[in-house]
Short mmCIF file of C-alpha atoms in Angstrom, two decimals:
data_model
loop_
_atom_site.label_atom_id
_atom_site.label_comp_id
_atom_site.label_asym_id
_atom_site.label_seq_id
_atom_site.Cartn_x
_atom_site.Cartn_y
_atom_site.Cartn_z
CA MET A 1 47.68 -163.06 49.56
CA ARG A 2 51.18 -164.41 49.15
CA ARG A 3 51.92 -167.69 47.43
CA VAL A 4 53.86 -169.85 49.86
CA ASP A 5 55.89 -172.90 48.86
CA ALA A 6 59.29 -174.43 49.39
CA SER A 7 60.45 -173.89 45.80
CA PRO A 8 62.56 -170.75 46.47
CA LEU A 9 64.73 -172.66 48.95
CA GLU A 10 65.13 -175.55 46.53
CA ARG A 11 65.85 -173.11 43.71
CA ASN A 12 68.60 -171.40 45.70
CA ARG A 13 70.14 -174.74 46.59
CA LYS A 14 70.27 -175.67 42.91
CA VAL A 15 71.75 -172.30 41.97
CA ARG A 16 74.51 -172.78 44.55
CA THR A 17 75.24 -176.26 43.21
CA VAL A 18 75.58 -174.89 39.67
CA LEU A 19 77.88 -172.09 40.84
CA ALA A 20 80.11 -174.50 42.75
CA ALA A 21 80.53 -176.74 39.70
CA ILE A 22 81.32 -173.78 37.46
CA LEU A 23 83.80 -172.42 40.01
CA VAL A 24 85.89 -175.58 39.65
CA ALA A 25 85.78 -175.38 35.84
CA ASN A 26 86.64 -171.67 35.74
CA TRP A 27 89.65 -171.94 38.00
CA ALA A 28 90.97 -175.01 36.18
CA VAL A 29 90.77 -173.04 32.92
CA ALA A 30 92.35 -169.98 34.57
CA LEU A 31 95.34 -171.92 35.89
CA ALA A 32 95.99 -173.45 32.46
CA LYS A 33 95.87 -170.06 30.72
CA LEU A 34 97.99 -168.27 33.32
CA ALA A 35 100.64 -170.98 33.26
CA PHE A 36 100.99 -171.05 29.48
CA GLY A 37 100.66 -167.28 29.20
CA TRP A 38 103.59 -166.83 31.57
CA MET A 39 105.63 -169.56 29.88
CA SER A 40 105.03 -168.14 26.39
CA ASN A 41 105.40 -164.46 27.37
CA SER A 42 101.98 -163.70 25.84
CA ALA A 43 100.09 -160.69 27.18
CA ALA A 44 96.87 -161.85 25.52
CA VAL A 45 96.98 -165.36 26.97
CA THR A 46 97.94 -164.09 30.43
CA ALA A 47 95.15 -161.51 30.32
CA ASP A 48 92.74 -164.23 29.26
CA GLY A 49 93.85 -166.28 32.24
CA ALA A 50 93.32 -163.33 34.57
CA HIS A 51 89.85 -162.91 33.11
CA SER A 52 89.06 -166.58 33.79
CA PHE A 53 90.41 -166.27 37.32
CA ILE A 54 88.04 -163.36 37.93
CA ASP A 55 85.26 -165.62 36.63
CA GLY A 56 86.05 -167.91 39.54
CA GLY A 57 86.02 -164.99 41.94
CA SER A 58 82.60 -164.07 40.61
CA ASN A 59 81.39 -167.59 41.38
CA VAL A 60 82.62 -167.29 44.96
CA LEU A 61 80.81 -163.97 45.26
CA GLY A 62 77.69 -165.57 43.85
CA LEU A 63 77.84 -168.46 46.31
CA VAL A 64 78.09 -166.06 49.24
CA ALA A 65 75.23 -163.95 47.89
CA MET A 66 73.00 -166.98 47.32
CA SER A 67 73.59 -168.13 50.89
CA VAL A 68 72.12 -164.81 52.00
CA ALA A 69 69.41 -164.72 49.32
CA SER A 70 68.14 -168.15 50.35
CA ARG A 71 67.14 -166.94 53.78
CA PRO A 72 63.37 -166.74 54.26
CA ALA A 73 61.55 -163.47 54.84
CA ASP A 74 61.89 -162.07 58.33
CA GLU A 75 60.79 -159.04 60.32
CA ASP A 76 63.53 -156.83 58.90
CA HIS A 77 63.19 -158.20 55.35
CA PRO A 78 59.47 -158.88 54.80
CA TYR A 79 60.03 -159.32 51.05
CA GLY A 80 62.83 -161.82 51.58
CA HIS A 81 66.52 -161.48 50.69
CA GLY A 82 66.29 -162.05 46.93
CA LYS A 83 67.85 -158.71 46.00
CA PHE A 84 71.18 -159.87 47.37
CA GLU A 85 71.35 -161.96 44.20
CA ALA A 86 71.10 -158.78 42.13
CA LEU A 87 73.77 -157.17 44.30
CA ALA A 88 76.03 -160.11 43.47
CA SER A 89 75.35 -159.48 39.78
CA LEU A 90 76.57 -155.91 40.28
CA GLY A 91 79.69 -157.33 41.86
CA ILE A 92 80.24 -159.48 38.79
CA GLY A 93 79.93 -156.39 36.61
CA ALA A 94 82.53 -154.63 38.75
CA MET A 95 84.89 -157.59 38.44
CA ILE A 96 84.56 -157.53 34.67
CA GLY A 97 85.49 -153.84 34.80
CA ILE A 98 88.64 -154.70 36.75
CA ALA A 99 89.49 -157.36 34.18
CA MET A 100 89.03 -154.80 31.41
CA LEU A 101 91.55 -152.45 33.03
CA GLU A 102 94.05 -155.28 33.36
CA LEU A 103 93.56 -156.21 29.72
CA GLY A 104 94.31 -152.64 28.71
CA ARG A 105 97.45 -152.46 30.84
CA MET A 106 98.85 -155.67 29.43
CA ALA A 107 97.98 -154.70 25.87
CA PHE A 108 99.84 -151.39 26.05
CA ASP A 109 102.74 -153.08 27.79
CA SER A 110 102.96 -155.54 24.91
CA LEU A 111 102.77 -152.82 22.25
CA LEU A 112 105.12 -150.30 23.86
CA HIS A 113 107.78 -152.76 24.94
CA ASP A 114 107.57 -154.94 21.84
CA ARG A 115 107.00 -158.17 23.75
CA HIS A 116 106.70 -161.13 21.41
CA PRO A 117 104.97 -164.28 22.65
CA ASP A 118 106.48 -167.68 21.89
CA VAL A 119 103.87 -169.64 19.97
CA THR A 120 104.00 -173.43 20.29
CA PRO A 121 101.59 -176.21 19.24
CA LEU A 122 101.03 -177.05 22.91
CA MET A 123 100.04 -173.48 23.67
CA PHE A 124 97.58 -173.49 20.78
CA GLY A 125 96.14 -176.82 21.93
CA VAL A 126 95.65 -175.56 25.49
CA MET A 127 93.77 -172.50 24.26
CA VAL A 128 91.49 -174.61 22.05
CA GLY A 129 90.82 -176.93 24.99
CA THR A 130 89.92 -174.06 27.32
CA LEU A 131 87.68 -172.62 24.61
CA LEU A 132 85.69 -175.85 24.45
CA VAL A 133 85.38 -175.91 28.24
CA ASN A 134 84.14 -172.30 28.28
CA LEU A 135 81.55 -173.04 25.60
CA ALA A 136 80.25 -176.02 27.57
CA VAL A 137 80.16 -174.04 30.82
CA THR A 138 78.35 -171.11 29.18
CA ARG A 139 75.67 -173.31 27.65
CA PHE A 140 75.15 -175.27 30.87
CA GLU A 141 74.94 -172.15 33.05
CA ARG A 142 72.61 -170.31 30.67
CA LEU A 143 70.22 -173.28 30.49
CA GLN A 144 70.24 -173.63 34.27
CA GLY A 145 69.72 -169.88 34.68
CA GLU A 146 66.68 -169.96 32.40
CA LYS A 147 65.32 -173.06 34.10
CA LEU A 148 65.77 -171.67 37.61
CA LYS A 149 64.95 -168.08 36.57
CA SER A 150 68.14 -166.88 38.23
CA PRO A 151 69.48 -163.45 37.19
CA LEU A 152 72.75 -164.35 38.89
CA LEU A 153 73.30 -167.46 36.76
CA LEU A 154 72.26 -165.63 33.60
CA ALA A 155 74.64 -162.77 34.42
CA ASP A 156 77.47 -165.17 35.14
CA ALA A 157 76.74 -167.07 31.92
CA ARG A 158 77.17 -163.83 29.96
CA HIS A 159 80.38 -163.25 31.87
CA THR A 160 81.65 -166.70 30.91
CA LEU A 161 80.56 -166.07 27.32
CA SER A 162 82.84 -163.05 27.32
CA ASP A 163 85.64 -165.51 28.11
CA VAL A 164 84.76 -167.35 24.90
CA GLY A 165 85.13 -164.13 22.93
CA VAL A 166 88.40 -163.38 24.64
CA THR A 167 89.79 -166.84 23.93
CA LEU A 168 88.75 -166.67 20.27
CA ALA A 169 90.51 -163.33 19.94
CA VAL A 170 93.60 -164.75 21.62
CA LEU A 171 93.64 -167.68 19.20
CA VAL A 172 93.52 -165.20 16.32
CA SER A 173 96.41 -163.25 17.83
CA ILE A 174 98.42 -166.43 18.28
CA GLY A 175 97.92 -167.25 14.62
CA LEU A 176 98.94 -163.76 13.53
CA VAL A 177 102.04 -163.81 15.73
CA HIS A 178 102.99 -167.16 14.23
CA LEU A 179 102.61 -165.62 10.75
CA GLY A 180 105.00 -162.81 11.63
CA TYR A 181 102.81 -160.09 13.13
CA PRO A 182 103.98 -159.88 16.78
CA LYS A 183 102.06 -156.70 17.60
CA ALA A 184 98.83 -158.62 17.03
CA ASP A 185 99.17 -159.83 20.63
CA GLY A 186 98.63 -156.32 22.01
CA ILE A 187 96.18 -155.17 19.34
CA VAL A 188 93.86 -158.14 19.81
CA THR A 189 94.02 -157.67 23.57
CA LEU A 190 92.77 -154.09 23.14
CA ALA A 191 89.96 -155.29 20.88
CA VAL A 192 88.85 -157.73 23.57
CA MET A 193 88.27 -154.80 25.91
CA GLY A 194 85.27 -153.73 23.83
CA VAL A 195 83.67 -157.15 24.23
CA VAL A 196 84.31 -157.15 27.96
CA ALA A 197 82.85 -153.65 28.37
CA ARG A 198 79.65 -154.63 26.57
CA VAL A 199 79.17 -157.67 28.80
CA ALA A 200 79.72 -155.59 31.93
CA TRP A 201 77.12 -153.05 30.82
CA GLY A 202 74.49 -155.73 30.21
CA ILE A 203 75.00 -157.27 33.64
CA VAL A 204 74.93 -153.95 35.46
CA LYS A 205 71.82 -152.84 33.57
CA GLN A 206 69.91 -155.98 34.57
CA ALA A 207 70.95 -155.75 38.22
CA VAL A 208 70.11 -152.05 38.46
CA GLY A 209 66.69 -152.79 36.97
CA ILE A 210 65.96 -155.21 39.79
CA LEU A 211 67.37 -153.02 42.55
CA SER A 212 65.55 -149.92 41.30
CA ASP A 213 62.21 -151.76 41.13
CA THR A 214 61.76 -151.58 37.37
CA ALA A 215 58.25 -152.67 36.36
CA ARG A 216 58.16 -156.42 35.71
CA LEU A 217 54.69 -156.73 34.16
CA ASP A 218 52.78 -154.76 31.55
CA PRO A 219 50.15 -152.71 33.47
CA GLN A 220 47.69 -153.02 30.59
CA ARG A 221 47.89 -156.82 30.65
CA VAL A 222 47.45 -156.87 34.41
CA ALA A 223 44.45 -154.54 34.16
CA HIS A 224 42.95 -156.65 31.37
CA HIS A 225 43.06 -159.85 33.41
CA THR A 226 41.84 -158.05 36.52
CA LEU A 227 38.77 -156.82 34.66
CA GLN A 228 37.90 -160.42 33.80
CA VAL A 229 36.80 -160.90 37.41
CA PRO A 230 33.02 -160.37 37.63
CA GLY A 231 32.22 -157.41 39.86
CA VAL A 232 35.40 -155.45 39.16
CA LEU A 233 34.33 -152.21 37.47
CA SER A 234 37.74 -150.66 36.88
CA CYS A 235 41.42 -151.20 37.51
CA ARG A 236 44.11 -148.55 37.87
CA ASP A 237 47.46 -147.67 39.42
CA VAL A 238 48.98 -151.05 38.57
CA ARG A 239 52.53 -151.47 39.86
CA SER A 240 54.89 -154.42 39.78
CA ARG A 241 58.44 -155.06 40.87
CA GLY A 242 60.82 -157.82 41.84
CA MET A 243 62.90 -160.40 40.00
CA GLU A 244 62.03 -162.50 36.98
CA GLY A 245 60.69 -165.41 39.03
CA THR A 246 59.48 -163.46 42.06
CA VAL A 247 57.15 -160.59 41.20
CA TYR A 248 55.10 -158.42 43.54
CA VAL A 249 52.01 -156.56 42.30
CA ASP A 250 49.77 -153.93 43.79
CA LEU A 251 46.79 -152.22 42.18
CA LYS A 252 43.49 -150.49 42.82
CA ILE A 253 40.10 -151.77 41.76
CA GLU A 254 36.71 -150.10 41.90
CA VAL A 255 33.57 -152.00 42.80
CA ASP A 256 29.90 -151.28 43.37
CA PRO A 257 29.74 -148.96 46.41
CA GLN A 258 26.72 -150.91 47.66
CA LEU A 259 28.76 -154.09 48.17
CA THR A 260 29.31 -155.34 51.70
CA THR A 261 32.83 -155.40 53.10
CA ALA A 262 32.82 -159.19 52.98
CA ARG A 263 31.84 -159.24 49.30
CA ALA A 264 34.46 -156.62 48.43
CA HIS A 265 37.08 -158.75 50.17
CA GLU A 266 35.98 -161.77 48.15
CA LEU A 267 36.50 -159.79 44.95
CA ALA A 268 40.00 -158.83 46.07
CA ASP A 269 40.79 -162.50 46.69
CA ALA A 270 39.40 -163.37 43.26
CA VAL A 271 41.66 -160.77 41.63
CA GLU A 272 44.69 -162.19 43.44
CA THR A 273 43.84 -165.70 42.30
CA GLN A 274 43.26 -164.54 38.72
CA LEU A 275 46.59 -162.73 38.48
CA GLN A 276 48.58 -165.58 40.00
CA LYS A 277 46.94 -167.91 37.51
CA GLU A 278 47.80 -165.70 34.52
CA PHE A 279 51.27 -164.73 35.77
CA PRO A 280 52.94 -167.71 37.51
CA GLU A 281 55.88 -165.53 38.55
CA VAL A 282 53.61 -163.41 40.78
CA VAL A 283 54.04 -164.39 44.43
CA ASP A 284 52.18 -161.56 46.13
CA VAL A 285 49.29 -159.28 45.14
CA VAL A 286 48.01 -156.31 47.13
CA VAL A 287 44.55 -155.17 46.02
CA HIS A 288 43.16 -151.84 47.18
CA VAL A 289 39.37 -151.86 46.92
CA GLU A 290 37.58 -148.55 46.40
CA PRO A 291 33.94 -147.61 45.70
CA ALA A 292 33.27 -146.88 42.05
CA ARG A 293 33.14 -143.28 40.93
CA SER A 294 31.99 -141.75 37.68
CA PRO A 295 34.36 -142.94 34.91
CA SER A 296 33.89 -139.67 33.05
CA SER A 297 35.38 -137.74 35.94
CA LEU A 298 38.46 -139.95 36.13
CA PRO A 299 40.24 -140.07 32.75
CA GLY A 300 42.54 -142.99 32.17
CA ILE A 301 40.66 -145.49 34.30
CA SER A 302 40.12 -148.88 32.70
CA THR A 303 36.47 -149.91 32.80
CA ARG A 304 34.41 -152.79 31.54
#
């Protein structure tokens, strides 16, 4: 029995609205960083701007993916199109990887060719301003991602958070250059690559977990709540998959072999209702009903 409501469509609409707002903020920040990075001849600031620009590209990718993910289930996609959201998260991870390569190129260029950025109070002020914008965007997107249970928003929030780390590192490099350490521009840029790589790994890991059908619920907890239904003698072969807010479960229960088909079906319905009550994220439960066998001959079966 599948839980049917209009909330997924509303959720996707809200996710798209959040992404559109963040797209505007990311590209405004990117343009400011790129302009002042070019004007000041700073590899770190320019790389930071490129990173922010890729943030905007990630938002565009997310908007396209959410347009697909919001489509209802159809004959070819009976479980819906939700995994397109995870695919978009993989795309974000790939974009972070591209940004990391660009950071490395610019860092070595700065170190090998002894490029010294021109530090000005205006440049410092712009970087502080973009830092505050990134912090606000990260907090807003993370809260919305948790509220809407969107892996895409949560992934993009981590991506934007990496921008905060990058900008902080750039501010440090600006200060060091001003104090007479010009190579700090390239060195700090290299250090930022480690932060970017870690963010990319976290995003890819989450997306792969969804796409590879990693278990979403603890089988023991599912079995425990299933066995609370009167008439269910055992529960086994519990499987779950899906996304954080959209989980599918299938399991096997054993009942008295003397039960009628109608009564066995009622027990299956009761199990579905019980699990959806205990796990609000569960939208579909498939219960396989089997006649009870001797527990002693089947090790590992949960019984009550």
